[in-house]
PDB file of C-alpha atoms in Angstrom:
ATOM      1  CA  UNK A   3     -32.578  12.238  -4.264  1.00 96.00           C
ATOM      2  CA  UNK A   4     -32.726   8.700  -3.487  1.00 97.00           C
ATOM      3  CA  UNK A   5     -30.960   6.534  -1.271  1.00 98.00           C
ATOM      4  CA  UNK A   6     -29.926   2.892  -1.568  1.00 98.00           C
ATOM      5  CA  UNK A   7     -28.223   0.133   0.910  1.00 98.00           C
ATOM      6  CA  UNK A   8     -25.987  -1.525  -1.251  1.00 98.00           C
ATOM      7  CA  UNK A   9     -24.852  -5.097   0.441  1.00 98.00           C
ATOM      8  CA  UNK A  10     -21.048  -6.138  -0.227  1.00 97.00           C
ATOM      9  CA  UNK A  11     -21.718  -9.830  -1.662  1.00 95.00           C
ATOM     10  CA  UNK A  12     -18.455 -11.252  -0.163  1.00 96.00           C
ATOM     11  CA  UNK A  13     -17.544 -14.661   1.238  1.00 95.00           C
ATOM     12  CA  UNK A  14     -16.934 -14.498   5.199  1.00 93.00           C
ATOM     13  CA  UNK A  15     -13.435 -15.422   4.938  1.00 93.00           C
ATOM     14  CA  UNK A  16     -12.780 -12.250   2.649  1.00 97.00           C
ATOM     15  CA  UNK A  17     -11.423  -8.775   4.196  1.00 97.00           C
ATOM     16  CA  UNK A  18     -12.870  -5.386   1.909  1.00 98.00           C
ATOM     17  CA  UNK A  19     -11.374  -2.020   2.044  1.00 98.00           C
ATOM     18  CA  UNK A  20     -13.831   0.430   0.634  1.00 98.00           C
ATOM     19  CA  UNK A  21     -13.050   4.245  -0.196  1.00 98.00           C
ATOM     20  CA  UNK A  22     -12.446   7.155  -2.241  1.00 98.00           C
ATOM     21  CA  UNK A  23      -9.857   8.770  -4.490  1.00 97.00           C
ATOM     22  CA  UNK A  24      -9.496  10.818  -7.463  1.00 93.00           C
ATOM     23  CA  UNK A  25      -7.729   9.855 -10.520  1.00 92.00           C
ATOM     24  CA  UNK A  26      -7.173   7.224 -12.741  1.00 88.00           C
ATOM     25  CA  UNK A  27      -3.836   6.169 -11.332  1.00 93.00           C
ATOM     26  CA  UNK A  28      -5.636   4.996  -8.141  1.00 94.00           C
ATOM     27  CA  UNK A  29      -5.500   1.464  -9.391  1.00 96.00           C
ATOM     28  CA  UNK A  30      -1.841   0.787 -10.197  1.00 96.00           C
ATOM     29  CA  UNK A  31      -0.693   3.176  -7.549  1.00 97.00           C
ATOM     30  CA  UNK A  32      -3.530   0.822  -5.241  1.00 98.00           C
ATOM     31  CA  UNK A  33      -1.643  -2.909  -7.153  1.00 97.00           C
ATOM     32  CA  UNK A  34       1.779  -1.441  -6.359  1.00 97.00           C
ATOM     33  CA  UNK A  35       1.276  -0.313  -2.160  1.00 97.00           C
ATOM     34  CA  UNK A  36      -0.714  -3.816  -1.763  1.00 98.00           C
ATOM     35  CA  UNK A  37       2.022  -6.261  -3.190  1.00 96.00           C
ATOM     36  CA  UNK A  38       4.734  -4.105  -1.357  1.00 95.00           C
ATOM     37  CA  UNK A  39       2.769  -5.229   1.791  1.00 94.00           C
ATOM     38  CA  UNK A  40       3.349  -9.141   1.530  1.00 89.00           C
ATOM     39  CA  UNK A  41       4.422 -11.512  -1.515  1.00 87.00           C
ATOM     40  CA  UNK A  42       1.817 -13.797   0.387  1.00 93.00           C
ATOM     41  CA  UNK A  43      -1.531 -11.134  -0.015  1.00 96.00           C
ATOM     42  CA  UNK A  44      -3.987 -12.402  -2.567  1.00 98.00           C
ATOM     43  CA  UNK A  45      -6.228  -8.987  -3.638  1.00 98.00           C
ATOM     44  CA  UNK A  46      -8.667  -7.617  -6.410  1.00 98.00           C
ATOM     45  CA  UNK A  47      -8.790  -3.769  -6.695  1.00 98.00           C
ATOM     46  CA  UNK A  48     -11.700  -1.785  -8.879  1.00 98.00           C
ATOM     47  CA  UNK A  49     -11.846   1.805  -9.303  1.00 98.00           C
ATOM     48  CA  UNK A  50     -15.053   4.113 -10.588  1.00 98.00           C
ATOM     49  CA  UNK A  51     -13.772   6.498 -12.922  1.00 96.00           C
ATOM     50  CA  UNK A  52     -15.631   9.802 -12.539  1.00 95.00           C
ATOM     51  CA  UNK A  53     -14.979  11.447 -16.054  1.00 94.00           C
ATOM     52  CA  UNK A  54     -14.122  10.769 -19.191  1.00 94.00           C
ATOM     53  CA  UNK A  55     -15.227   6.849 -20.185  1.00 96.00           C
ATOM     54  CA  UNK A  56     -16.202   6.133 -16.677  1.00 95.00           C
ATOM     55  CA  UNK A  57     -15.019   2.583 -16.474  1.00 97.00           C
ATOM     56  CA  UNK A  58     -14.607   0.918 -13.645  1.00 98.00           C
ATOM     57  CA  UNK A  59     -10.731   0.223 -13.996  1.00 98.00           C
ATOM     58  CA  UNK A  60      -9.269  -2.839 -12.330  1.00 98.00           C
ATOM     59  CA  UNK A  61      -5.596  -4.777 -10.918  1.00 98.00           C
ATOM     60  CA  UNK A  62      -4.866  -7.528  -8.594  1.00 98.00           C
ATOM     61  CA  UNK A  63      -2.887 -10.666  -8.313  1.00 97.00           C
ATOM     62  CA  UNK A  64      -6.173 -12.855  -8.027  1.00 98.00           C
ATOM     63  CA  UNK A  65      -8.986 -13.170 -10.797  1.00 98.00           C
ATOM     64  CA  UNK A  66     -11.618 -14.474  -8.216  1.00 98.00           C
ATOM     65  CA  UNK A  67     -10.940 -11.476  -6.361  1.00 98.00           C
ATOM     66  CA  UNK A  68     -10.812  -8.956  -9.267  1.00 98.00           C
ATOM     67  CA  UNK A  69     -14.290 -10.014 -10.323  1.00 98.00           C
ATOM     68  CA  UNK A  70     -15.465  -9.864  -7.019  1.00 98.00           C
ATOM     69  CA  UNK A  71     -13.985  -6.198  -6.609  1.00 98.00           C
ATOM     70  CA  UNK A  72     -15.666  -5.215 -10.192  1.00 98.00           C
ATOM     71  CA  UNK A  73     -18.771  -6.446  -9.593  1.00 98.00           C
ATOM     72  CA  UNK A  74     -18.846  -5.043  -6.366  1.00 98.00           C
ATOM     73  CA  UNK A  75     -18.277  -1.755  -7.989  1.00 98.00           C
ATOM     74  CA  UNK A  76     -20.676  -1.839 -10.940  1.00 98.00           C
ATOM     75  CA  UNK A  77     -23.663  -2.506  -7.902  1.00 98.00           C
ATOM     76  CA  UNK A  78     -22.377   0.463  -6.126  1.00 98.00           C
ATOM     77  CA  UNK A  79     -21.911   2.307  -9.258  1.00 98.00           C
ATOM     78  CA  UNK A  80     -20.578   5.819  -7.278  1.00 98.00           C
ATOM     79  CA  UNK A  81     -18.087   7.805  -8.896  1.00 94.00           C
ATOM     80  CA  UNK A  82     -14.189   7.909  -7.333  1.00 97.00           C
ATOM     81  CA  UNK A  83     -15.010   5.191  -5.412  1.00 98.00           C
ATOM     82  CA  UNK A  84     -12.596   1.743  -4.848  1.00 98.00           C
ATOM     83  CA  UNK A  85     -13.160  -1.408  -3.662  1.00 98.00           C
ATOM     84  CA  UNK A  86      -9.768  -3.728  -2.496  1.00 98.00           C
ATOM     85  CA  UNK A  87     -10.552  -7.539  -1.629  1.00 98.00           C
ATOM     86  CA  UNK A  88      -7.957  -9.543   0.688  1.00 98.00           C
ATOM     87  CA  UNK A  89      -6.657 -12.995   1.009  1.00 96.00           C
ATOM     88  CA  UNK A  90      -4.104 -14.379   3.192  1.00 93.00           C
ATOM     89  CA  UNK A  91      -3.838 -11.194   4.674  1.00 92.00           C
ATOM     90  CA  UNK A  92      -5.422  -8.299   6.494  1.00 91.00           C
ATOM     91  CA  UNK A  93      -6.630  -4.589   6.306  1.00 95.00           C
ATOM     92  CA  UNK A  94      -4.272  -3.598   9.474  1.00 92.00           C
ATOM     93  CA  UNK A  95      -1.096  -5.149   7.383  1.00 92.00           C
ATOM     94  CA  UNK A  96      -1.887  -2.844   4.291  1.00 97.00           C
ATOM     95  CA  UNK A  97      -4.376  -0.106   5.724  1.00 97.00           C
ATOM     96  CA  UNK A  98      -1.475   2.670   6.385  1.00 97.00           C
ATOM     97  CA  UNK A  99       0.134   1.490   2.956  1.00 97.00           C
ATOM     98  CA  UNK A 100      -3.417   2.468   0.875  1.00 98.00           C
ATOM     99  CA  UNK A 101      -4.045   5.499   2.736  1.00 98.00           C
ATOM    100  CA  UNK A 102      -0.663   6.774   1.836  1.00 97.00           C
ATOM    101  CA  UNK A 103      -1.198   6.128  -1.857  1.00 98.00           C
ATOM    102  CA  UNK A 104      -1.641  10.210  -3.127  1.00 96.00           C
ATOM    103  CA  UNK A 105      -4.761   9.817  -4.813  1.00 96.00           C
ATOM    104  CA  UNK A 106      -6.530   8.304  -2.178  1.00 98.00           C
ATOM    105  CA  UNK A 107      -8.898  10.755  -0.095  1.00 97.00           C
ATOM    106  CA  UNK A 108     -11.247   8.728   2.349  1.00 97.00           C
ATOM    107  CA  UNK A 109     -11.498   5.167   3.347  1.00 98.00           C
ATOM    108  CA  UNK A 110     -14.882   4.365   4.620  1.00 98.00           C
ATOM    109  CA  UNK A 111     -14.273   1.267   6.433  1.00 98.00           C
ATOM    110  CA  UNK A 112     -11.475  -2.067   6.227  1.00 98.00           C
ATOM    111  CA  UNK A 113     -13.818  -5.346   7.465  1.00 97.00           C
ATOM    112  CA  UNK A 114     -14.379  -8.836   7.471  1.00 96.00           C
ATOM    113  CA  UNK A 115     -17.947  -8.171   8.572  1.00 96.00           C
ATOM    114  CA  UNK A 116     -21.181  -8.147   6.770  1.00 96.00           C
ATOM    115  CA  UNK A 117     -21.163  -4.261   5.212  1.00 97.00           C
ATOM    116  CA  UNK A 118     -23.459  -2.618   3.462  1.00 98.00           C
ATOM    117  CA  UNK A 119     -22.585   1.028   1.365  1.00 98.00           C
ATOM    118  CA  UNK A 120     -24.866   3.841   1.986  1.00 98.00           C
ATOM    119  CA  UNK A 121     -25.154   5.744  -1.510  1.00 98.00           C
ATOM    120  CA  UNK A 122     -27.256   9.109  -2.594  1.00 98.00           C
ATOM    121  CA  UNK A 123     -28.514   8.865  -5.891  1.00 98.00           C
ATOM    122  CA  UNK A 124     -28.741  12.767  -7.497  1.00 97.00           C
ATOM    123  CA  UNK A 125     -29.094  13.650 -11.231  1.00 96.00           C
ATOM    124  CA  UNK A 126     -25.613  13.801 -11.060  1.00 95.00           C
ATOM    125  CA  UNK A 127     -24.791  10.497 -10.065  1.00 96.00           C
ATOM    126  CA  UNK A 128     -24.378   8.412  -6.920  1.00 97.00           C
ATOM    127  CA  UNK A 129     -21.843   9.209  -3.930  1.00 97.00           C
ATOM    128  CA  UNK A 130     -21.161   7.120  -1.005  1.00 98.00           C
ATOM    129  CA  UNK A 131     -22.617   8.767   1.621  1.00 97.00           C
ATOM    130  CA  UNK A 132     -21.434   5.773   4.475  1.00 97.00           C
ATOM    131  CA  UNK A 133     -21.474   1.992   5.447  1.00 98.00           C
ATOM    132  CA  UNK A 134     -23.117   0.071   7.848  1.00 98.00           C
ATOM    133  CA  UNK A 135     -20.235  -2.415   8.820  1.00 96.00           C
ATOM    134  CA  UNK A 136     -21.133  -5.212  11.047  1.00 92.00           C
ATOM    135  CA  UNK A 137     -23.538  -5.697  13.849  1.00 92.00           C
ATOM    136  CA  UNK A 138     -24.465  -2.993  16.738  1.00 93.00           C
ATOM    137  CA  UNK A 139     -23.323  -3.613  20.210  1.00 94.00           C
ATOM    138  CA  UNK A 140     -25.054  -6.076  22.324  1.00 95.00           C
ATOM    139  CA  UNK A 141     -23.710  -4.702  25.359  1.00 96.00           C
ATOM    140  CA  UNK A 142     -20.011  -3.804  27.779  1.00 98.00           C
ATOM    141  CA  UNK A 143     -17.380  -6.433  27.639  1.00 97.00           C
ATOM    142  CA  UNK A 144     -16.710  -7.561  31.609  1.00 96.00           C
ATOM    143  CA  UNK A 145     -13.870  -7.775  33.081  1.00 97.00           C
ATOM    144  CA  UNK A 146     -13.956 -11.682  31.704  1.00 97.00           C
ATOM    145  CA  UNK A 147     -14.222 -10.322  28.035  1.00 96.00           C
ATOM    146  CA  UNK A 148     -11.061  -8.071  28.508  1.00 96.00           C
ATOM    147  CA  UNK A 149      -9.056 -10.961  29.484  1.00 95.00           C
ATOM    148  CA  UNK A 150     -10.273 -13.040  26.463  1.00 96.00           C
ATOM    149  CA  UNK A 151      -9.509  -9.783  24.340  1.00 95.00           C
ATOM    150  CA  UNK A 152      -6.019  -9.210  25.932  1.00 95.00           C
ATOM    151  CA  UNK A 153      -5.254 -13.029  25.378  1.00 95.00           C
ATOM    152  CA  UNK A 154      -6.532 -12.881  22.192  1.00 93.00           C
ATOM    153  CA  UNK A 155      -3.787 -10.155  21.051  1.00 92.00           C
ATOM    154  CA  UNK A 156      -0.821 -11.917  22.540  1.00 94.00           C
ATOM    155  CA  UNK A 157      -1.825 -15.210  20.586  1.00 92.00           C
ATOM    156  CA  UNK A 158      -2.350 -13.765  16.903  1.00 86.00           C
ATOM    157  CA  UNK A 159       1.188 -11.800  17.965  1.00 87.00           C
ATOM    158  CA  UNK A 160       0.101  -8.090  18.302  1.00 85.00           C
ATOM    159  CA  UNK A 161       1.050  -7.654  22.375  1.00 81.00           C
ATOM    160  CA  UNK A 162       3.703  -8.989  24.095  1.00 76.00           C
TER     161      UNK A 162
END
């Protein structure tokens, strides 16, 4: 077996949702929960088809991001796997909206942040095994940092 860190080549203002399902109506079921979400969202879905012609199928309302979602999936190259770009919107607006989509069965992580995808290369195939999403901790927010984080909330809208 071998094992490969596979970066996410992705401008910083760009959210990706990455994860798993299992059939090839993943993508449309994918295009239809994502534009019931906003009429603002900008996205760019690809799917890796496990069987049959294995082609990594593809939807979205934004060709920039489509590309970017299939060539993000050709790199990764793993099996069942899906890849969902954002614009002018975020993974907590359409996060409970994709996991409730039948087909899908795992979402490894919804981020903004550098990511790379952990992936297991067998005879088989490759599998995401993980993702490294972001930066570790550099330490325990103070009493100062809550306040920024609480104030933070209440001006993007979330708390009252």
């Amino acid at each position: 077996m071998e094992w490969h860190a596979v970066p996410i080549d992705k401008p910083d203002d760009l959210n990706v949702i990455v994860g798993q399902a299992h059939f090839i109506k993943t993508v449309e079921d994918l295009h239809e929960a994502l534009v019931g979400t906003s009429p603002h969202l900008r996205f760019g879905v690809a799917f890796c088809e496990a069987s049959g012609p294995c082609l990594i199928r593809r939807t979205g309302n934004d060709d920039e991001l489509v590309d970017l979602a299939v060539r993000t999936a050709a790199a990764v190259a793993a099996g069942h796997t899906f890849f969902v770009f954002l614009r002018e919107g975020f993974p907590v607006n359409v996060l409970n909206a994709v996991k409730a989509v039948p087909e899908v069965c795992t979402i490894f992580c919804a981020t903004a942040n550098p990511v790379e995808v952990l992936v297991a290369e067998t005879d088989l195939g490759r599998g995401v095994m993980g993702v490294v999403d972001g930066c570790p901790p550099a330490g325990v927010e103070t009493d100062a940092d809550v306040a920024d984080r609480q104030r933070l909330l209440r001006q993007l809208g979330y708390k009252l």
